Tab-separated table of C-alpha atoms in Angstrom:
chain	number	residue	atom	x	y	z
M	1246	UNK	CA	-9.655	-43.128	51.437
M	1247	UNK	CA	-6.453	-40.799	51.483
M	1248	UNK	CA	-5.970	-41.896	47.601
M	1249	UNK	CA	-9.630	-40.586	46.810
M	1250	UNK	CA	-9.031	-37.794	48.881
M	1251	UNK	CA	-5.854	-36.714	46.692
M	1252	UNK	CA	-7.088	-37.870	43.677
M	1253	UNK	CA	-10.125	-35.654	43.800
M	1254	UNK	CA	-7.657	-32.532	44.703
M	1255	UNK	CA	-5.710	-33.515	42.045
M	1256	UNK	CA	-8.386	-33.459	39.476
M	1257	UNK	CA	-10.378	-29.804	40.295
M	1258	UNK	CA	-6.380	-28.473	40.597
M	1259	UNK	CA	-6.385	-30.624	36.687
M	1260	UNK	CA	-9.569	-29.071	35.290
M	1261	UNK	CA	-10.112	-26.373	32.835
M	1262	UNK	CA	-10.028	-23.878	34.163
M	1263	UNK	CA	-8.385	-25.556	37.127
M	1264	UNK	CA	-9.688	-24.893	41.018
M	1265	UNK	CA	-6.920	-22.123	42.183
M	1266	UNK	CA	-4.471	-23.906	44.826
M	1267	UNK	CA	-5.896	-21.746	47.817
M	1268	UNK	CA	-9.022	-22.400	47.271
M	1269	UNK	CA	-9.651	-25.109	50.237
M	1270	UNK	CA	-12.334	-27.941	49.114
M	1271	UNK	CA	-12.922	-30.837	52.025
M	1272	UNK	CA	-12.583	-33.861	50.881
M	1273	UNK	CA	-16.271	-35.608	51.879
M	1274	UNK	CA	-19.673	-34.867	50.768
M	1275	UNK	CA	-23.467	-34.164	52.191
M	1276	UNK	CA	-27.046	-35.769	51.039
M	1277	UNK	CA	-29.617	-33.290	51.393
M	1278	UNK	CA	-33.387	-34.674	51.101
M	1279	UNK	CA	-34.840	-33.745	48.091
M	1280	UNK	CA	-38.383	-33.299	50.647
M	1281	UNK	CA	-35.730	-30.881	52.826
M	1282	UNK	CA	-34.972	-28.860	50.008
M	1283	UNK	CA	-39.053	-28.696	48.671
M	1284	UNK	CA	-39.214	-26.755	52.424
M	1285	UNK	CA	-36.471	-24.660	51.851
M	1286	UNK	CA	-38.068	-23.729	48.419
M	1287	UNK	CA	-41.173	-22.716	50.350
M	1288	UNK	CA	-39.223	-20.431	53.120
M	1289	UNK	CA	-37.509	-18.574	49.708
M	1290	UNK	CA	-40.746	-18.083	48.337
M	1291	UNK	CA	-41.767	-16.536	51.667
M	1292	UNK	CA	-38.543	-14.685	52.741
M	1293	UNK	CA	-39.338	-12.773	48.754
M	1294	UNK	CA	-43.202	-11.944	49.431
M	1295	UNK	CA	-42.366	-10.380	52.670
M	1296	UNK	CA	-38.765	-8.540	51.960
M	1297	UNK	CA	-40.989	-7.303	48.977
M	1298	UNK	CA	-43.807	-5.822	51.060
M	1299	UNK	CA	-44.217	-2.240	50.609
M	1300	UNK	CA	-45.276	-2.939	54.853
M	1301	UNK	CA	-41.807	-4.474	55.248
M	1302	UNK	CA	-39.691	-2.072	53.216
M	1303	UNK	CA	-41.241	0.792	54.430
M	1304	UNK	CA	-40.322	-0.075	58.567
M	1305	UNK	CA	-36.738	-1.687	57.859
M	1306	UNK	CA	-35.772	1.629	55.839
M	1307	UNK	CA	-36.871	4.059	58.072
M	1308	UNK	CA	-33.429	4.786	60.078
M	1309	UNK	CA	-31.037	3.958	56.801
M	1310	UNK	CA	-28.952	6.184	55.194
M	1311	UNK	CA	-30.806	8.069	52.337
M	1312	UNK	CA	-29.370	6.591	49.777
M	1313	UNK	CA	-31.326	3.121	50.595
M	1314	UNK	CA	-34.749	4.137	51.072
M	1315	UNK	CA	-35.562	4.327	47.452
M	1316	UNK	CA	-36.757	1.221	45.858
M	1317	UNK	CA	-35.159	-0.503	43.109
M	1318	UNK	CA	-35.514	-3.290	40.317
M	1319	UNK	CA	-32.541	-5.145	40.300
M	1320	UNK	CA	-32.376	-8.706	41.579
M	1321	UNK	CA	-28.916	-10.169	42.205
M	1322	UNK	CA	-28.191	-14.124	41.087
M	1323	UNK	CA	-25.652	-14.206	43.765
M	1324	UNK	CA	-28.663	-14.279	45.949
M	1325	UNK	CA	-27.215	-17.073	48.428
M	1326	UNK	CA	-29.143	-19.107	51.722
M	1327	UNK	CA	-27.090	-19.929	54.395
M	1328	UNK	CA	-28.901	-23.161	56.952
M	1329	UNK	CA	-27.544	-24.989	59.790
M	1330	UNK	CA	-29.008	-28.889	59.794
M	1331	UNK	CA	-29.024	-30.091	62.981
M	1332	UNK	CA	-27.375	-33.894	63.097
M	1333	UNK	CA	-30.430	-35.327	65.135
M	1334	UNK	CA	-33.288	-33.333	63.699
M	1335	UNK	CA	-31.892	-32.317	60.276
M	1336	UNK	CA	-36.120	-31.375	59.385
M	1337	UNK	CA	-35.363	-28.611	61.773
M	1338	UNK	CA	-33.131	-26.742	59.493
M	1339	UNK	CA	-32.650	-22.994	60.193
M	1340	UNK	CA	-31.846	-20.260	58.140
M	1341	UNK	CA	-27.944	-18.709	59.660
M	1342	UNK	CA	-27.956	-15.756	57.427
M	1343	UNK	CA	-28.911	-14.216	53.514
M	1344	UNK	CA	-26.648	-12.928	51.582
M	1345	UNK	CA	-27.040	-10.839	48.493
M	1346	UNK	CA	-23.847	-11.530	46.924
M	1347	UNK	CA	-22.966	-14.929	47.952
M	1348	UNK	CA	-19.463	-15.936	47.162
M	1349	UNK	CA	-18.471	-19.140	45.713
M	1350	UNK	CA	-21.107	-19.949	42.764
M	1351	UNK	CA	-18.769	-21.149	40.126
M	1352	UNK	CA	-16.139	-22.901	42.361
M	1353	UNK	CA	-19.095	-24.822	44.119
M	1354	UNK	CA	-20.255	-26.025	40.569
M	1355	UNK	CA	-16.980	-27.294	39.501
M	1356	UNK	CA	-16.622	-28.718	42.920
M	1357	UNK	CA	-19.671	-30.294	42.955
M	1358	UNK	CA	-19.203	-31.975	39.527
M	1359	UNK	CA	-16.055	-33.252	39.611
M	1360	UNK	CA	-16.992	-35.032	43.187
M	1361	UNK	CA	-19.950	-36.810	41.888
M	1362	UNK	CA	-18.304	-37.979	38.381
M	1363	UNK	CA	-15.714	-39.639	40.341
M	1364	UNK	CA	-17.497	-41.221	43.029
M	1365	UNK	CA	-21.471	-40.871	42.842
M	1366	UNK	CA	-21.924	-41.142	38.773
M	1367	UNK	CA	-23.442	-44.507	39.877
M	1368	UNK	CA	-25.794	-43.499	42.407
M	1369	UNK	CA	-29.194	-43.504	41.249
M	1370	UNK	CA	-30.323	-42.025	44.806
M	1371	UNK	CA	-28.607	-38.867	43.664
M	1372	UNK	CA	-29.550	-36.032	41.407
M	1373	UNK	CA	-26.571	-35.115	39.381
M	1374	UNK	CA	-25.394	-31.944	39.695
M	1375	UNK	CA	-25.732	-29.526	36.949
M	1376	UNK	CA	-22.305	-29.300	34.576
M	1377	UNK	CA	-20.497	-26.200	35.143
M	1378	UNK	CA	-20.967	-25.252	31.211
M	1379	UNK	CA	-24.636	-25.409	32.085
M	1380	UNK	CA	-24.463	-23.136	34.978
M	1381	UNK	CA	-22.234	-21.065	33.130
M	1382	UNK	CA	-24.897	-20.647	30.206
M	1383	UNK	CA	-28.148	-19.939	33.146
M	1384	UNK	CA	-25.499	-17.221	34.248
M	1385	UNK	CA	-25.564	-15.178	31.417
M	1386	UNK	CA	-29.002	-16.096	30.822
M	1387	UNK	CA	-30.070	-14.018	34.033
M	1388	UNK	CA	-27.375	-11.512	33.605
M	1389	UNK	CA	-29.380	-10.885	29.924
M	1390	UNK	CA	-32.699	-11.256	31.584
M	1391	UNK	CA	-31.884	-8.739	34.276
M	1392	UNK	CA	-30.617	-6.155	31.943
M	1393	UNK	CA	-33.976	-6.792	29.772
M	1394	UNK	CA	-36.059	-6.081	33.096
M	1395	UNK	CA	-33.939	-3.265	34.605
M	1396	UNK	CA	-32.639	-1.586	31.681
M	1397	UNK	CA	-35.146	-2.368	28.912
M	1398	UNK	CA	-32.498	-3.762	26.160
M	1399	UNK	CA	-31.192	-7.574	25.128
M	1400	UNK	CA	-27.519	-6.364	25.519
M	1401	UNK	CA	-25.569	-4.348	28.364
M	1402	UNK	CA	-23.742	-1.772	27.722
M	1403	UNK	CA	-20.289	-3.075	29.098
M	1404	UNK	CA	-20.353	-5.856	32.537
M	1405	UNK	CA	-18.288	-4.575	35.575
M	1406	UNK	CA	-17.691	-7.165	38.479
M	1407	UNK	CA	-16.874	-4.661	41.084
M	1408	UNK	CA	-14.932	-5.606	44.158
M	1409	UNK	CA	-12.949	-3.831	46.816
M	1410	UNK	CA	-9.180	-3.515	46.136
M	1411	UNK	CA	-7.726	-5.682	48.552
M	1412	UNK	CA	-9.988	-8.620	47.961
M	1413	UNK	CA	-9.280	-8.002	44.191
M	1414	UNK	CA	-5.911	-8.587	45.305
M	1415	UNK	CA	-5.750	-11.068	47.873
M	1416	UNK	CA	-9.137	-12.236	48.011
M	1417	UNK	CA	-10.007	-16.120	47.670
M	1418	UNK	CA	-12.740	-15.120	44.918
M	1419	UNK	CA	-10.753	-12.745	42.780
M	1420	UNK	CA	-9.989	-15.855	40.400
M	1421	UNK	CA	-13.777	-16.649	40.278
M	1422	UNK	CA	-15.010	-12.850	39.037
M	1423	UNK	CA	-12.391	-13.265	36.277
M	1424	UNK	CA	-14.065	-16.117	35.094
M	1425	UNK	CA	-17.689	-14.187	35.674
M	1426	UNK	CA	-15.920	-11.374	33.323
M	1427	UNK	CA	-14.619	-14.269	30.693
M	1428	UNK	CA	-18.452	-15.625	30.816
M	1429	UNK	CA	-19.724	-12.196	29.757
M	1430	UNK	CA	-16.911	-11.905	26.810
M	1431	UNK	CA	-18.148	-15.360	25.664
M	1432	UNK	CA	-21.361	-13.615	25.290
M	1433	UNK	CA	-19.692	-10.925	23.308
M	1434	UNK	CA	-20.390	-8.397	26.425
M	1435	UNK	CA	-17.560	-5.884	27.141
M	1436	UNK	CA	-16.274	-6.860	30.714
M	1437	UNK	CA	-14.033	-5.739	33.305
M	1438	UNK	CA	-13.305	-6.251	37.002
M	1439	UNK	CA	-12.224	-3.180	38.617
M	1440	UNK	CA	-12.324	-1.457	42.051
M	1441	UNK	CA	-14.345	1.353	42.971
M	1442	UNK	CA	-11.754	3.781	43.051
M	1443	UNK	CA	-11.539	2.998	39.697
M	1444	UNK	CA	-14.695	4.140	38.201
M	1445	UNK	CA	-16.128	8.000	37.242
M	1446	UNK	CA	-19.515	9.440	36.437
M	1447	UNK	CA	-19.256	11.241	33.239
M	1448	UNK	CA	-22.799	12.727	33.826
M	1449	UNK	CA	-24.277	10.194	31.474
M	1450	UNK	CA	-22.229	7.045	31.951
M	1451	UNK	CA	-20.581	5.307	34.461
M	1452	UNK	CA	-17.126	4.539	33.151
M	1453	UNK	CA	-14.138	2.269	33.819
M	1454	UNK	CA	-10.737	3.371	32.267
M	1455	UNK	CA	-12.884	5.939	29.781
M	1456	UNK	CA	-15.090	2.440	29.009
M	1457	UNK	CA	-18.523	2.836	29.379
M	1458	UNK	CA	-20.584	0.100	32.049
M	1459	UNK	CA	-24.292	-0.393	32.627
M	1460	UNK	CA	-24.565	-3.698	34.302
M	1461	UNK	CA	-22.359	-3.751	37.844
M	1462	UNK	CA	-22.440	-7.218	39.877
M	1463	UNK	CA	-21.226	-5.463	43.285
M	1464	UNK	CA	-18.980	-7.877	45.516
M	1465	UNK	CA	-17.765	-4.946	47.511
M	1466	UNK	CA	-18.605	-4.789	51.418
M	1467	UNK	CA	-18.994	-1.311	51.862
M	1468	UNK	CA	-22.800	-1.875	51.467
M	1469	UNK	CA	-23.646	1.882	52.078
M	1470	UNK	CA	-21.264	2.799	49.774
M	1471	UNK	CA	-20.543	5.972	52.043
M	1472	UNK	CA	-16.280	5.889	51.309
M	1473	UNK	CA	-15.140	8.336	49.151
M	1474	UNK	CA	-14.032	6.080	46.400
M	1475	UNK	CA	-18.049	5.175	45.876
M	1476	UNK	CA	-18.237	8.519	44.898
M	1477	UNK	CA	-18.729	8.101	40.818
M	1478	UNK	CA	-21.257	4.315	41.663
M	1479	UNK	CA	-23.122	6.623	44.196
M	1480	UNK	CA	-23.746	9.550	41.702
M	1481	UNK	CA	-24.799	6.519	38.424
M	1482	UNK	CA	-27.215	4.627	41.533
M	1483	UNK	CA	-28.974	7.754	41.514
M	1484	UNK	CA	-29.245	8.248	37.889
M	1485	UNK	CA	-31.110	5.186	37.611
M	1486	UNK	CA	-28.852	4.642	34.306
M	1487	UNK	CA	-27.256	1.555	35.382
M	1488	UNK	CA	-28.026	-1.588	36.737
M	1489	UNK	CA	-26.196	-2.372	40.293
M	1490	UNK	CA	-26.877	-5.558	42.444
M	1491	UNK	CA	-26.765	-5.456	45.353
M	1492	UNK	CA	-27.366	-1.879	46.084
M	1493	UNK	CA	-27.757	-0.437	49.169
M	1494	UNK	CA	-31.505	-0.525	49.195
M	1495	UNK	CA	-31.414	-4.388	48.637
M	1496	UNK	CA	-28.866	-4.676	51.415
M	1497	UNK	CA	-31.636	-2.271	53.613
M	1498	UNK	CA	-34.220	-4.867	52.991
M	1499	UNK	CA	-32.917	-8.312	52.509
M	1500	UNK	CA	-29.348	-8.713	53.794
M	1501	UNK	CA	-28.487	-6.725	56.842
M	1502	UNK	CA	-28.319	-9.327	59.588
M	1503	UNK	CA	-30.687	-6.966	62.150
M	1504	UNK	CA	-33.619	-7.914	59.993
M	1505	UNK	CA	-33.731	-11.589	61.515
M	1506	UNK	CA	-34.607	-9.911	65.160
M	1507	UNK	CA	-37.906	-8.957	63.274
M	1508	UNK	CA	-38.259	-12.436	61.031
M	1509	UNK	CA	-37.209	-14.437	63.633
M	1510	UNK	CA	-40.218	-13.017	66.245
M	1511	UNK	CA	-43.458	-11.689	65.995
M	1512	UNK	CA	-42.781	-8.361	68.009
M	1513	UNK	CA	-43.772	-6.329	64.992
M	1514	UNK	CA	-45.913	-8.226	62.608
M	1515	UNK	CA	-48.811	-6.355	62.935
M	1516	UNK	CA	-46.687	-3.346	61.330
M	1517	UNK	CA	-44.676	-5.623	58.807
M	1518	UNK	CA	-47.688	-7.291	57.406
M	1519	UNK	CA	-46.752	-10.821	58.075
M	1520	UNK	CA	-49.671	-13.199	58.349
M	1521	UNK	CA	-50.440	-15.937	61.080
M	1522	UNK	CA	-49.377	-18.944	58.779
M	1523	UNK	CA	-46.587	-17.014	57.432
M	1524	UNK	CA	-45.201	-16.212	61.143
M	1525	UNK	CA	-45.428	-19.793	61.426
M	1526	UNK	CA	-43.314	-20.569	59.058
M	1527	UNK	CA	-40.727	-17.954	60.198
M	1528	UNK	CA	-40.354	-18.905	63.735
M	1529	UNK	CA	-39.917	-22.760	63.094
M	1530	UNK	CA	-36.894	-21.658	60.770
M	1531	UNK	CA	-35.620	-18.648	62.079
M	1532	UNK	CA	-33.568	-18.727	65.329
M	1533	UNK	CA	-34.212	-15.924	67.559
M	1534	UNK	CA	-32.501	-13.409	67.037
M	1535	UNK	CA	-32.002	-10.182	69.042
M	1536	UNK	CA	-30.355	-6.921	67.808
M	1537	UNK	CA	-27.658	-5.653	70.970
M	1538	UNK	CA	-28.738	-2.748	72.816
M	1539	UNK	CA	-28.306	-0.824	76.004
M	1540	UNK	CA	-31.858	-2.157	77.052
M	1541	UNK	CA	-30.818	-5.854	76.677
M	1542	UNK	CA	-26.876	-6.557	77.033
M	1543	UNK	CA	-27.566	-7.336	80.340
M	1544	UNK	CA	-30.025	-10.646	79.471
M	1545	UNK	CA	-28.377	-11.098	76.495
M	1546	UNK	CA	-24.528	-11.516	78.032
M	1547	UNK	CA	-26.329	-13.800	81.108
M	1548	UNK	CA	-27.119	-16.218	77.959
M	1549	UNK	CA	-23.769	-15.783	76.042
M	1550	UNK	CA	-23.248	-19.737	75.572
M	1551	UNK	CA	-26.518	-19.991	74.130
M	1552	UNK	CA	-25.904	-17.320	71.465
M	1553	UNK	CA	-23.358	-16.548	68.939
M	1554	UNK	CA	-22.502	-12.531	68.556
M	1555	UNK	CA	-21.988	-10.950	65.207
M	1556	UNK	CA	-21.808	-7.772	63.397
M	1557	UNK	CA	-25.273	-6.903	61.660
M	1558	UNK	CA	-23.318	-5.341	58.615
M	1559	UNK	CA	-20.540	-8.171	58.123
M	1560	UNK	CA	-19.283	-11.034	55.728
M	1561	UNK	CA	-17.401	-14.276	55.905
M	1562	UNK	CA	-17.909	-14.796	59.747
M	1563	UNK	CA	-15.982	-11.479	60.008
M	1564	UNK	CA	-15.779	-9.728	63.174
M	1565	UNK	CA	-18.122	-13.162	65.079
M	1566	UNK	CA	-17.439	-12.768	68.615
M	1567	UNK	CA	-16.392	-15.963	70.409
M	1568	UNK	CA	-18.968	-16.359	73.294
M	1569	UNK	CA	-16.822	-17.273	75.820
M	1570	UNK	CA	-15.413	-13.331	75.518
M	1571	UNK	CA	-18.612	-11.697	75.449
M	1572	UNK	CA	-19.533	-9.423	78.836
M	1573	UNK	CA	-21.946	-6.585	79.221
M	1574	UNK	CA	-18.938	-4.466	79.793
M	1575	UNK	CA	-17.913	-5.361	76.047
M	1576	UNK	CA	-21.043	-5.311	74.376
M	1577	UNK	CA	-21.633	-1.599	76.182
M	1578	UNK	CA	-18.144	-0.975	74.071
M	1579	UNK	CA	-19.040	-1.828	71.114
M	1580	UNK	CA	-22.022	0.207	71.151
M	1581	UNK	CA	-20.362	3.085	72.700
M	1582	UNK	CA	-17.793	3.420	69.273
M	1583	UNK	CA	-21.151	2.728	67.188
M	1584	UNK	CA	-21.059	-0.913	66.626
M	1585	UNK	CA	-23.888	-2.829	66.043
M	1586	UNK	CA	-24.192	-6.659	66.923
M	1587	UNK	CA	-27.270	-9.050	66.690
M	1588	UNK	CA	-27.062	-12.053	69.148
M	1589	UNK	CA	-28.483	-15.682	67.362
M	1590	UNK	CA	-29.649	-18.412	69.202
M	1591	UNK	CA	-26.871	-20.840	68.472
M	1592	UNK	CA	-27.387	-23.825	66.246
M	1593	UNK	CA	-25.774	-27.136	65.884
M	1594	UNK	CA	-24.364	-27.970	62.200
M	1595	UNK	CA	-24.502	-31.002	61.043
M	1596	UNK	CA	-21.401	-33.583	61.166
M	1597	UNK	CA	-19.279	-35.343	59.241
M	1598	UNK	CA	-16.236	-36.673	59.139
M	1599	UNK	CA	-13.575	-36.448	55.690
M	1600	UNK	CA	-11.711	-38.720	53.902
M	1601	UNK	CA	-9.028	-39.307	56.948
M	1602	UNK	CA	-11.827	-39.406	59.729
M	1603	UNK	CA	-11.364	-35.756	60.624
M	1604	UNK	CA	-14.283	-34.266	62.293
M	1605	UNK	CA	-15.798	-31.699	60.372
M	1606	UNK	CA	-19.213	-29.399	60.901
M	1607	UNK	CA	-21.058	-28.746	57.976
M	1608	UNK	CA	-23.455	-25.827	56.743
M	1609	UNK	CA	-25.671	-25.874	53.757
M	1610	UNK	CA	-25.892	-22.810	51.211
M	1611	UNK	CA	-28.407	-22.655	48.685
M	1612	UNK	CA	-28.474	-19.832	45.706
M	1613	UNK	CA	-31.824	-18.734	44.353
M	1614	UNK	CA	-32.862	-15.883	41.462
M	1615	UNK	CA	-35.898	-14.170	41.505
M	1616	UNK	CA	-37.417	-17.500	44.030
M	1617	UNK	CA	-35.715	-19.964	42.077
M	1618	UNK	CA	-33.032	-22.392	43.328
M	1619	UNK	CA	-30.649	-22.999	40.617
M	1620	UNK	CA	-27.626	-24.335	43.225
M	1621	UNK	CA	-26.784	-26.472	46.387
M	1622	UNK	CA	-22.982	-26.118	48.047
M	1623	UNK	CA	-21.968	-26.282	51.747
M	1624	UNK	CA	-18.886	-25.218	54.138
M	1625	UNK	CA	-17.023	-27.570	55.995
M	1626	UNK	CA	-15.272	-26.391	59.217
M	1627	UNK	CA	-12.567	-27.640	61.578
M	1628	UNK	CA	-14.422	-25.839	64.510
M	1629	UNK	CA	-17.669	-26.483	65.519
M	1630	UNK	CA	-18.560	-22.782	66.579
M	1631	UNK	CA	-17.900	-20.511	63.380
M	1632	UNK	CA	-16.595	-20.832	60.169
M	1633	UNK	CA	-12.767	-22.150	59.498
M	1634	UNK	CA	-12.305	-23.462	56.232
M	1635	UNK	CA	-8.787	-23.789	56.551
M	1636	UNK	CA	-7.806	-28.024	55.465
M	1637	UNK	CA	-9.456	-30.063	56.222
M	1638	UNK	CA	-11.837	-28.052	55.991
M	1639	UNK	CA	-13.634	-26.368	53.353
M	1640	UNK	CA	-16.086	-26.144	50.501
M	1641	UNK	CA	-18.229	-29.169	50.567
M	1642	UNK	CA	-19.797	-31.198	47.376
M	1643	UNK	CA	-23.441	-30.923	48.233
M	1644	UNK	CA	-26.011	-33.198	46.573
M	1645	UNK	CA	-29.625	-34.107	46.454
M	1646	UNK	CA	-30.918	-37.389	47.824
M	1647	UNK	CA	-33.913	-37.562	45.282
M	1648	UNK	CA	-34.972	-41.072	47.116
M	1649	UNK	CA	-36.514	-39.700	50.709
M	1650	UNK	CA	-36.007	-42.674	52.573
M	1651	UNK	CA	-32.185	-42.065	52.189
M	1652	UNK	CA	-30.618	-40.002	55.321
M	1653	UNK	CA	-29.631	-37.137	55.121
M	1654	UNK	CA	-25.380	-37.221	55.764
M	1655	UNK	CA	-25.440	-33.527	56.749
């Protein structure tokens, strides 16, 4: 197993282009029902009609800043799930998290690939994953589709791939938006990935390096955009010139991590339009969820081991408070400096072990556009409470079991 374990390594750091070395795959796989995955397609379609609500937008951006209460087009194909299967009732699969600009989409198709030409090409039970050139080509098929709906032409006027300067730096991604900007050349789009404090507003275009842009896929995580170097995107969101996704109105609406207190429980349905059978839906897949306050840190510390703290504006398990550590005195902190924190009902992962019999906990992330899945991947962890993707751990080959009487390995 340790052979197949480095041979795989040695083949995505082998491909063209190759995996980057510190990009940390684990070296096992999950099966995820193909009947599992037909529910999941049905929550999507439900998570879009209500984020879309004019019910729902109107109560979520009532206390945001100004700049993301007005409504806008765009639709991001980062768009990214993120479930936790539990390893005796995997059917009971709950949604952890959205995210609006989902990391990892190209990596997790290589990935993916490579694993199942080397040891699953012969499985009939599973669906093979699509080849990264595909993928690649559905890429800049929405990318052209969106700037045809938002921007009403066939061709963008120059493709940024914005991200903050650090993680353009240092980040594990940075690698993967030069291959989204190499994907747009190949198109024969103008492209360039640049930091905010790179950009200006000319009064009529939003420019990188004198270059006009009107397409901007936005990795950064200041999703207010209220720092002074979002000065020049701030001033071409308002113009309504270019197309930016996310925004801060789809972040409002979709991604902040407060709006699962009112998805996960049916407190305020009556004002958010949700339905009987669609509140159904939500509460069998949506762990409670609770956003921090003065009025409930008490109740909420009392149940600390039951619930995992987090930020409600964060990313990559940033800033996840270990439970152990959690106290009313803390949490009355935290909101004291202006912090805010949602409390989740915790949920088991599912469990695996990789090619050396490591024990590893597994999520499952799923990437949609406009209620379409295009894309299954996973994280593997070393811990079982949060996400560590340090080896053994890391991004897991994820695969459909297209026969249902198969398990499911996650």
């Amino acid at each position: 197993m340790a052979d197949a374990a480095a041979n795989f390594l040695r083949h995505l750091r082998g491909a063209e282009p190759p995996l980057p070395d510190y990009f940390s795959v684990a070296c096992a796989h999950q099966r995820i029902p193909h009947t599992l995955l037909a529910e999941i397609d049905d929550f999507i379609a439900l998570f879009e009609r209500v984020t879309r609500r004019q019910a729902w937008i109107d109560r979520v951006t009532d206390q945001v800043p100004a700049i993301a209460r007005s409504a806008r087009p765009e639709v991001c194909f980062f768009s990214a799930w993120d479930f936790h299967l539990p390893p005796d009732k995997p059917g009971d699969w709950q949604l952890i998290e959205f995210n609006d600009n989902g990391s990892g989409l190209l990596f997790a198709a290589q990935v993916n690939r490579v694993y199942y030409q080397l040891f699953l090409a012969d499985d009939i039970a599973i669906r093979p994953p699509p080849l990264p050139e595909d993928l690649e080509r559905q890429v800049q098929g929405m990318i052209a589709q969106e700037t045809r709906n938002c921007l009403n032409t066939d061709t963008p006027d120059g493709v940024l791939i914005l991200d903050d300067r650090d993680s353009l730096q240092k980040g594990r991604f940075r690698e993967e938006l030069g291959r989204l900007a190499e994907l747009c050349r190949a198109r024969g789009w103008r492209a360039r990935v640049a930091a905010p404090e790179d950009l200006t507003w000319s009064g009529a275009s939003l420019l990188v390096e004198s270059e006009p842009v009107s397409f901007v896929v936005n990795r950064a995580t200041d999703f207010f955009w209220q720092g002074d170097q979002f000065s020049a995107l701030r001033q071409a969101y308002a113009s309504g010139r270019v197309y930016i996704a996310p925004n801060p109105f789809s972040y409002a609406t979709r991604s902040d991590k407060r709006l699962l207190d009112w998805l996960s429980r049916p407190d305020r349905d009556r004002e958010l339009g949700i339905i009987a059978d669609e509140r159904a839906l939500l509460s069998r897949h949506v762990p409670s969820t609770w956003q921090v306050s003065e009025d409930n840190l008490d109740a909420l510390a009392a149940r600390k081991l039951e619930l995992v703290f987090k930020p409600s504006q964060s990313h990559a398990g940033l800033g996840v408070l270990e439970s152990r550590d959690v106290g009313r005195h803390r949490l009355h902190r935290l909101l004291a400096k202006g912090e805010r924190y949602v409390a989740q009902r915790r949920v088991d992962k599912g469990q695996l072990q990789d090619a050396n019999g490591d024990p590893l906990w597994a999520d499952l992330r799923v990437w949609s556009w406009r209620g379409q899945r295009y894309l299954i991947s996973g994280r593997a962890s070393r811990r079982e409470s949060r996400l560590d993707l340090e080896p053994p751990g890391g991004w897991l080959p994820t695969f459909e079991q297209i026969q249902a009487e198969v398990a499911c390995d996650a």
